[in-house]
């Protein structure tokens, strides 16, 4: 009965949203804008969401979410265009798509590849949406039992796992980035005692660092500098014929789609990792489980489908911890969290009480966004590709100006722009030295939560850390973090490898590729 | 080749490790100055309620990780010839582009944005960035950057010497008018220095001028009248737009 009531509410919400022409126009425009952001190398979904947050802050929360989610979905999908047509991923999420997408374009099947990615991305988003609808209420119910220790450990867990999995070089560079983010979060007056910390006597810093300018600085400025300094140019764009939905190819690859969706949702729901890892893991899994792995990299349709389905399914997965715990599952979700907070919505387990239909609204918006993405992809791809030919040195200065006004507009403070530029330059140097930025922004967003909850938890336990070991969820989070940290120590790694070799040997379990 | 790349990276890691260590020690000492057990704001502190708790934990973590980074950098040869400096005779194109973009960002944000009409700031930022980077011509890039820096330094001198304030007292829009002259002067300078046989550069110059004028024409009204966001500095052009907007509609 409850399920039927929820389904009825969901149907009403979808109809209410879909029957308002204003919502449809905003959705189509923002999805198209998202595809543009995704397909221009150097622009990212996160930057797009950050800039659009500035434009939508005066709108109703549901209208703002329609535009932001439309852009997010479009941007993740849009990265496949340059991946396929010019072998340059538009976003990191589409990097794996280039491996088989570009060879298809070289064979004159660029239109076919785009049709496949459009339909596969739509299906991936829809499956991610279904998981969001099913799992979010369950996780929200579970999270109601969380106390301050769990929230503190969740914040640290997000930073540790994000730092571990997103570091290209040494893993502790990711942790350093996370700790820098936590430090930035402590600047300003602390929330419990209102004591000024690290304000250097400046009244501007007493309010702390605004999230949006820092995110624009961290994601936007390094990209602008990189594209301009490295003189990134697009190659010749391969021509393509009409784009067709390719339902036949989709049906033949149904099992890959389902598996890739599970991978995408699973990776998306882990804090701070994001669509790029989902794309690579899914591609790698498809290749390893294929009967003909030698075909991968030469225009194998399964490779394109696996990567694109996973990176779009990741969107729904990233929204699960975002809406239920207030912990973003990917960098664009970090920006969405900032946008939600600006609109007075505080995601977390209490969301079901404060706004009972909010999760269903987000599910409905995501579903409509996936349909909008499909239409834009099938009918407007050629227009998008024309815009791809705008030279980067023309586009990037415009983005730089948008970053300046975007950082300024939300707080109407020029100080935010003053802050954005040096933070952006520091973020640029960090990315050049292989420090991942995602843990830094996760640390910045979750820092206040970690700080407050740690002190609150210790107040309740009178300074004792024992509840970490007596509460099951805290203990699991703590042990997982310790395992991830110890896993980076060579001494422990050798012992662990020897242990598992002995274990497999005892049960005569031989790995598949041995 | 790989070893050289790794060594270079570890050299950079060693230097950043030292900076991080210094920074985290500063955070540690600052945190000790926060109330640990005295009363603040009517609240009696104990260590676990202290505002110093979290920053102390973060600084200890950062100190530990910076030491690990320094150790790793040392093991991988990052300290080998750490402080030797090889002068190659000139800066690379990449370095020049980086310096150019830093200077343009810096002057646009800290000089023009708070003092000059936003429309004119955007025009100036766009014309400089597009001509410097779109032309893809190293000699022109350096010339144009230096021209922009020179005129901006002049503006800085005007503000530092107080002449700017006197000009503003004479005419409230004097700095905006001066900036328009800087823009026009820069455009003429750019065109003057384009080699006449390079028709492609002339085309790119025209595109840059059009972009620098058209983009603010959309951006400023969109934010000012569409989103009702007061712009950072509303000077002569924005006031004119407001007059047109409110008298015509």
XYZ file of C-alpha atoms in Angstrom, chain A:
514
model
C 0.000 0.000 0.000
C 2.790 2.377 0.989
C 4.563 1.546 -2.247
C 1.424 2.299 -4.256
C 0.966 5.609 -2.446
C 4.548 6.534 -3.214
C 4.062 5.547 -6.850
C 0.934 7.685 -7.024
C 2.796 10.672 -5.515
C 5.633 10.111 -7.952
C 3.230 10.060 -10.893
C 1.626 13.304 -9.716
C 4.994 14.994 -9.345
C 6.142 13.897 -12.811
C 2.910 15.151 -14.386
C 3.061 18.459 -12.499
C 6.615 19.045 -13.641
C 6.141 17.802 -17.217
C 2.941 19.715 -17.895
C 4.450 23.102 -17.021
C 5.855 24.477 -20.330
C 8.308 26.674 -18.398
C 9.854 23.606 -16.776
C 10.184 21.841 -20.128
C 11.860 24.850 -21.757
C 14.263 25.253 -18.819
C 15.007 21.523 -18.845
C 15.717 21.393 -22.584
C 17.865 24.542 -22.487
C 19.865 23.423 -19.464
C 20.386 19.923 -20.900
C 21.604 21.464 -24.152
C 23.878 23.788 -22.176
C 25.118 20.782 -20.225
C 25.922 18.911 -23.430
C 27.874 21.997 -24.568
C 29.797 22.112 -21.305
C 30.479 18.414 -21.494
C 31.631 18.442 -25.090
C 34.033 21.374 -24.777
C 37.350 19.995 -23.524
C 38.465 22.119 -20.599
C 34.934 22.653 -19.317
C 33.515 20.207 -16.828
C 30.136 19.263 -15.438
C 31.220 20.671 -12.059
C 32.103 24.052 -13.535
C 28.844 24.096 -15.467
C 26.807 23.365 -12.341
C 28.808 25.987 -10.421
C 28.169 28.709 -13.000
C 24.505 27.785 -13.414
C 24.015 27.881 -9.629
C 24.725 31.603 -9.840
C 22.100 32.062 -12.527
C 19.419 30.042 -10.763
C 19.705 31.262 -7.188
C 16.707 33.545 -7.615
C 14.490 30.745 -8.897
C 12.214 28.389 -6.950
C 14.179 25.403 -5.542
C 12.431 22.875 -7.804
C 13.013 25.021 -10.906
C 16.647 25.498 -9.913
C 17.041 21.723 -9.468
C 15.491 21.125 -12.908
C 18.108 23.327 -14.528
C 21.033 22.035 -12.455
C 20.215 18.348 -12.877
C 19.498 18.904 -16.566
C 22.925 20.442 -16.974
C 24.602 17.695 -14.903
C 23.047 14.888 -16.945
C 23.761 16.664 -20.243
C 27.375 17.413 -19.320
C 28.232 13.836 -18.341
C 26.750 12.612 -21.644
C 28.211 15.510 -23.687
C 31.766 14.424 -22.944
C 31.276 11.520 -25.379
C 31.030 13.830 -28.420
C 34.670 14.883 -28.694
C 35.727 11.460 -27.376
C 34.136 9.836 -30.399
C 34.666 12.532 -33.032
C 38.184 13.783 -32.266
C 39.624 11.358 -29.687
C 39.745 14.035 -26.988
C 37.464 13.374 -24.003
C 35.221 16.334 -23.289
C 35.126 15.347 -19.632
C 37.191 12.836 -17.666
C 34.053 10.664 -17.459
C 34.198 10.017 -21.218
C 37.889 9.127 -21.375
C 37.201 5.401 -21.704
C 34.633 6.079 -24.463
C 37.372 7.439 -26.738
C 39.171 4.075 -26.811
C 36.465 2.497 -28.958
C 34.389 5.512 -29.965
C 37.090 7.189 -32.036
C 38.001 4.027 -34.007
C 34.292 3.796 -34.875
C 34.353 7.391 -36.131
C 37.440 6.599 -38.222
C 35.482 3.786 -39.871
C 32.754 6.281 -40.782
C 30.434 5.091 -37.998
C 30.602 8.235 -35.844
C 26.851 8.807 -36.117
C 26.184 5.229 -35.061
C 28.518 5.577 -32.084
C 26.807 8.808 -31.022
C 23.392 7.145 -31.340
C 24.558 4.269 -29.172
C 26.039 6.536 -26.502
C 22.867 8.651 -26.464
C 20.607 5.678 -25.839
C 23.053 3.921 -23.488
C 23.515 7.105 -21.436
C 19.748 7.549 -21.180
C 19.267 3.981 -19.991
C 22.142 4.365 -17.531
C 20.615 7.542 -16.088
C 17.188 5.907 -15.808
C 18.611 2.858 -13.998
C 20.564 5.162 -11.686
C 17.312 7.019 -11.029
C 15.543 3.773 -10.133
C 18.279 2.941 -7.613
C 17.986 6.450 -6.205
C 14.229 5.985 -5.757
C 14.632 2.568 -4.107
C 17.741 3.034 -1.967
C 17.536 6.649 -0.853
C 14.528 6.191 1.462
C 16.146 3.090 2.992
C 19.423 4.853 3.601
C 17.618 7.904 4.994
C 15.815 5.626 7.486
C 19.114 3.997 8.454
C 20.785 7.388 8.810
C 18.162 8.465 11.365
C 19.949 6.145 13.783
C 23.285 7.806 13.152
C 24.749 9.880 15.940
C 27.495 12.465 15.881
C 30.272 9.850 15.842
C 28.886 8.291 12.674
C 28.667 11.654 10.933
C 32.184 12.553 11.961
C 33.530 9.237 10.695
C 31.475 9.473 7.485
C 33.094 12.813 6.718
C 36.572 11.374 7.258
C 35.634 8.239 5.345
C 34.645 10.405 2.373
C 38.003 12.158 2.439
C 40.074 8.981 2.905
C 38.314 7.029 0.168
C 38.216 9.974 -2.209
C 41.912 10.671 -1.619
C 42.862 6.995 -1.997
C 40.962 6.342 -5.208
C 41.484 9.632 -7.040
C 45.245 10.045 -6.493
C 47.234 9.504 -9.667
C 50.606 9.596 -7.902
C 51.205 8.985 -4.180
C 48.037 8.201 -2.282
C 48.874 10.530 0.568
C 48.723 13.435 -1.883
C 44.978 12.786 -1.930
C 44.867 12.767 1.859
C 46.916 15.963 1.999
C 44.397 17.583 -0.367
C 41.567 16.397 1.900
C 43.250 17.797 5.007
C 43.862 21.113 3.244
C 40.139 21.194 2.486
C 39.394 20.505 6.168
C 41.726 23.330 7.175
C 40.016 25.739 4.764
C 36.704 24.748 6.352
C 37.962 25.848 9.788
C 38.602 29.427 8.632
C 36.066 31.766 10.171
C 34.093 31.731 13.393
C 33.509 28.214 14.704
C 29.881 27.211 14.903
C 29.776 26.064 18.521
C 31.549 28.873 20.350
C 31.773 31.507 17.606
C 35.503 31.848 18.204
C 37.387 33.344 15.208
C 39.867 30.880 13.731
C 42.606 31.752 11.194
C 40.874 35.000 10.198
C 44.169 36.969 10.328
C 42.225 39.914 11.742
C 40.106 40.226 8.601
C 36.361 40.784 9.054
C 35.796 39.346 5.566
C 37.183 35.982 6.654
C 35.080 35.833 9.829
C 32.151 34.459 7.855
C 34.391 31.698 6.528
C 34.986 30.798 2.915
C 31.963 30.736 0.619
C 31.654 27.353 -1.045
C 30.738 28.461 -4.562
C 33.691 30.828 -5.209
C 36.109 28.236 -3.817
C 34.628 25.537 -6.046
C 34.677 27.819 -9.077
C 38.278 28.661 -8.276
C 39.260 25.025 -7.676
C 37.615 23.644 -10.816
C 37.381 26.575 -13.198
C 40.653 28.481 -12.966
C 42.974 25.449 -13.344
C 41.050 24.354 -16.445
C 41.260 27.819 -17.994
C 44.983 28.067 -17.273
C 45.647 24.530 -18.505
C 43.779 24.934 -21.804
C 45.432 28.266 -22.541
C 48.956 27.425 -21.357
C 48.996 23.975 -22.971
C 47.437 25.403 -26.157
C 44.868 22.640 -26.265
C 43.345 22.619 -29.706
C 40.767 20.339 -31.166
C 41.686 18.224 -34.126
C 39.649 17.845 -37.275
C 36.150 16.745 -36.432
C 35.068 13.628 -38.291
C 31.846 14.109 -40.247
C 28.967 11.853 -39.388
C 25.575 10.949 -40.822
C 22.215 11.005 -39.042
C 22.184 9.828 -35.466
C 19.822 6.947 -34.856
C 18.820 5.457 -31.491
C 20.378 2.030 -32.322
C 17.919 0.056 -30.180
C 19.091 -3.171 -31.829
C 22.659 -2.751 -30.596
C 21.338 -1.824 -27.155
C 19.204 -4.983 -26.925
C 22.136 -7.166 -27.975
C 24.228 -5.617 -25.201
C 21.579 -5.657 -22.484
C 23.658 -7.622 -19.978
C 26.545 -5.133 -20.347
C 24.130 -2.281 -19.769
C 22.759 -3.829 -16.597
C 26.232 -4.657 -15.264
C 27.580 -1.206 -16.147
C 24.615 0.440 -14.428
C 25.321 -1.487 -11.220
C 28.991 -0.462 -11.410
C 28.025 3.166 -12.057
C 25.552 3.336 -9.179
C 27.957 1.555 -6.818
C 30.858 3.847 -7.586
C 28.639 6.930 -7.611
C 27.414 6.240 -4.113
C 30.968 6.229 -2.742
C 31.807 9.794 -1.695
C 34.001 11.933 -3.914
C 34.963 9.478 -6.633
C 32.737 10.264 -9.571
C 31.922 9.412 -13.133
C 35.435 9.050 -14.546
C 36.323 6.120 -12.290
C 32.923 4.538 -13.051
C 33.599 4.771 -16.796
C 37.038 3.163 -16.535
C 36.002 0.397 -14.134
C 33.032 -0.515 -16.313
C 35.134 -0.483 -19.480
C 37.800 -2.608 -17.817
C 35.215 -5.093 -16.551
C 33.589 -5.353 -19.997
C 36.989 -6.032 -21.567
C 38.047 -8.578 -18.959
C 34.776 -10.510 -19.195
C 34.550 -10.371 -22.980
C 35.067 -13.446 -25.163
C 37.011 -11.257 -27.591
C 39.037 -8.770 -25.526
C 41.402 -8.217 -28.480
C 38.563 -6.325 -30.247
C 38.557 -3.623 -27.570
C 40.315 -0.481 -28.720
C 39.401 -1.161 -32.346
C 35.790 0.027 -32.384
C 34.053 -2.461 -30.091
C 30.488 -1.294 -29.431
C 30.415 -2.991 -26.021
C 33.265 -0.757 -24.844
C 31.362 2.390 -25.773
C 28.131 1.142 -24.188
C 29.816 0.023 -20.929
C 31.645 3.297 -20.385
C 28.736 5.581 -21.181
C 26.113 3.608 -19.267
C 28.272 3.530 -16.143
C 29.183 7.200 -16.136
C 25.554 8.235 -16.459
C 24.285 5.677 -13.931
C 26.824 7.231 -11.577
C 24.659 10.371 -11.440
C 21.833 8.581 -9.659
C 24.355 6.822 -7.428
C 26.025 10.115 -6.479
C 22.686 11.567 -5.436
C 21.996 8.736 -2.977
C 24.515 9.772 -0.274
C 24.004 13.430 -1.205
C 20.287 13.496 -0.440
C 20.248 11.057 2.470
C 23.484 11.853 4.302
C 24.466 15.235 2.916
C 27.676 13.681 1.588
C 28.244 14.230 -2.146
C 29.133 11.195 -4.226
C 30.961 13.046 -7.015
C 32.465 16.502 -7.702
C 29.357 17.785 -9.552
C 27.289 16.492 -6.627
C 29.499 18.629 -4.357
C 28.348 21.644 -6.356
C 24.739 20.461 -6.197
C 25.047 20.298 -2.411
C 26.214 23.905 -2.408
C 23.257 24.845 -4.616
C 20.787 23.024 -2.351
C 22.150 24.807 0.711
C 21.824 28.169 -1.055
C 18.146 27.373 -1.640
C 17.663 26.555 2.030
C 17.491 22.794 1.556
C 19.687 20.773 3.934
C 20.093 17.249 2.584
C 20.397 14.543 5.202
C 18.211 12.007 7.003
C 15.831 14.738 8.167
C 14.975 15.612 4.561
C 12.124 13.091 4.590
C 10.531 14.996 7.476
C 11.314 18.554 6.422
C 10.402 17.966 2.777
C 8.564 14.628 2.447
C 8.350 14.674 -1.368
C 11.839 16.054 -2.016
C 13.489 12.740 -2.917
C 10.605 11.841 -5.230
C 10.895 15.280 -6.851
C 14.587 14.729 -7.505
C 13.853 11.283 -8.950
C 11.204 12.785 -11.231
C 13.512 15.590 -12.354
C 16.315 13.120 -13.085
C 13.936 10.960 -15.134
C 12.751 13.953 -17.157
C 16.364 15.099 -17.574
C 17.344 11.729 -19.051
C 14.488 11.944 -21.572
C 15.468 15.525 -22.400
C 19.075 14.405 -22.863
C 17.953 11.707 -25.285
C 15.970 14.183 -27.391
C 18.781 16.744 -27.406
C 21.307 14.058 -28.293
C 19.319 12.548 -31.165
C 18.071 15.803 -32.726
C 20.604 18.478 -31.791
C 23.963 16.703 -31.969
C 25.029 18.409 -35.208
C 24.355 21.867 -33.717
C 26.441 20.963 -30.679
C 29.292 19.792 -32.884
C 29.276 23.135 -34.753
C 29.843 24.928 -31.458
C 32.709 22.547 -30.756
C 34.579 24.368 -33.500
C 34.765 27.638 -31.513
C 38.473 28.053 -30.754
C 39.449 27.526 -27.120
C 41.279 30.902 -26.822
C 37.938 32.594 -27.634
C 35.849 30.392 -25.376
C 38.097 30.289 -22.351
C 38.306 34.063 -21.744
C 34.485 34.115 -21.789
C 34.478 31.303 -19.220
C 37.022 33.284 -17.155
C 34.682 36.275 -17.100
C 31.756 33.996 -16.172
C 33.851 32.608 -13.299
C 34.506 36.138 -12.037
C 30.872 37.175 -12.115
C 29.783 33.751 -10.854
C 32.049 33.974 -7.806
C 30.854 37.515 -7.115
C 27.124 37.162 -7.727
C 26.099 34.711 -5.019
C 27.380 36.686 -2.051
C 27.580 40.108 -3.814
C 31.123 40.317 -2.425
C 34.138 41.309 -4.503
C 36.210 39.600 -1.785
C 34.947 36.254 -3.139
C 36.581 37.032 -6.491
C 39.759 38.123 -4.690
C 39.742 34.713 -2.990
C 38.848 32.721 -6.093
C 41.918 33.737 -8.091
C 44.715 32.699 -5.673
C 42.814 29.542 -4.701
C 42.457 28.747 -8.389
C 46.170 29.257 -8.982
C 47.002 27.024 -6.001
C 44.570 24.408 -7.357
C 46.318 24.639 -10.739
C 49.700 23.922 -9.157
C 48.163 21.101 -7.171
C 46.765 19.451 -10.308
C 50.091 19.902 -12.100
C 51.760 18.047 -9.222
C 49.139 15.277 -9.318
C 47.232 16.317 -6.215
C 43.550 15.466 -6.778
C 41.113 18.325 -6.215
C 38.057 16.228 -5.352
C 39.251 15.416 -1.779
C 39.981 19.108 -1.211
C 36.437 20.143 -2.040
C 35.007 17.187 -0.106
C 37.066 18.342 2.884
C 35.809 21.892 2.477
C 32.174 20.823 2.249
C 32.298 18.183 4.990
C 34.724 20.010 7.295
C 32.053 21.868 9.281
C 30.072 18.647 9.646
C 33.145 16.768 10.856
C 34.179 19.528 13.279
C 30.763 20.070 14.867
C 29.925 16.395 15.123
C 33.275 15.459 16.644
C 32.905 17.999 19.415
C 29.231 17.199 19.934
C 30.004 13.496 20.111
C 32.779 14.065 22.641
C 30.524 16.302 24.709
C 27.983 13.487 24.981
C 30.621 10.852 25.721
C 32.504 13.185 28.101
C 35.690 13.038 26.049
C 35.661 9.293 25.425
C 36.299 7.784 21.976
C 34.943 4.369 23.061
C 31.580 4.771 21.245
C 33.512 4.468 17.960
C 34.245 0.856 18.911
C 30.907 0.025 20.500
C 28.596 1.372 17.793
C 28.446 -1.016 14.789
C 28.334 1.561 11.951
C 31.125 3.630 13.548
C 33.246 0.527 14.010
C 32.761 -0.558 10.381
C 33.627 2.920 9.065
C 36.648 3.075 11.348
C 37.902 -0.368 10.308
C 37.406 0.356 6.589
C 39.392 3.594 6.957
C 42.181 1.827 8.846
C 42.248 -0.893 6.188
C 42.512 1.694 3.402
C 45.281 3.555 5.207
C 47.218 0.408 6.132
C 46.792 -0.846 2.567
C 49.167 1.879 1.417
C 52.012 0.775 3.700
C 54.388 -1.577 1.791
C 55.097 -3.693 4.903
C 51.407 -4.361 5.408
C 50.753 -4.813 1.657
C 53.325 -7.630 1.453
C 51.843 -9.366 4.505
C 48.323 -9.013 3.066
C 49.378 -10.375 -0.352
C 51.123 -13.361 1.255
C 48.054 -14.012 3.416
C 45.652 -14.056 0.462
C 48.002 -16.194 -1.624
C 48.107 -18.721 1.210
C 44.314 -18.553 1.543
C 43.664 -19.060 -2.174
C 46.247 -21.823 -2.257
C 44.527 -23.654 0.615
C 41.156 -23.593 -1.163
C 42.774 -24.109 -4.596
C 41.131 -20.877 -5.830
C 43.030 -19.701 -8.868
C 42.383 -16.176 -10.172
C 40.859 -16.144 -13.697
C 43.802 -14.470 -15.436
C 46.547 -16.473 -13.709
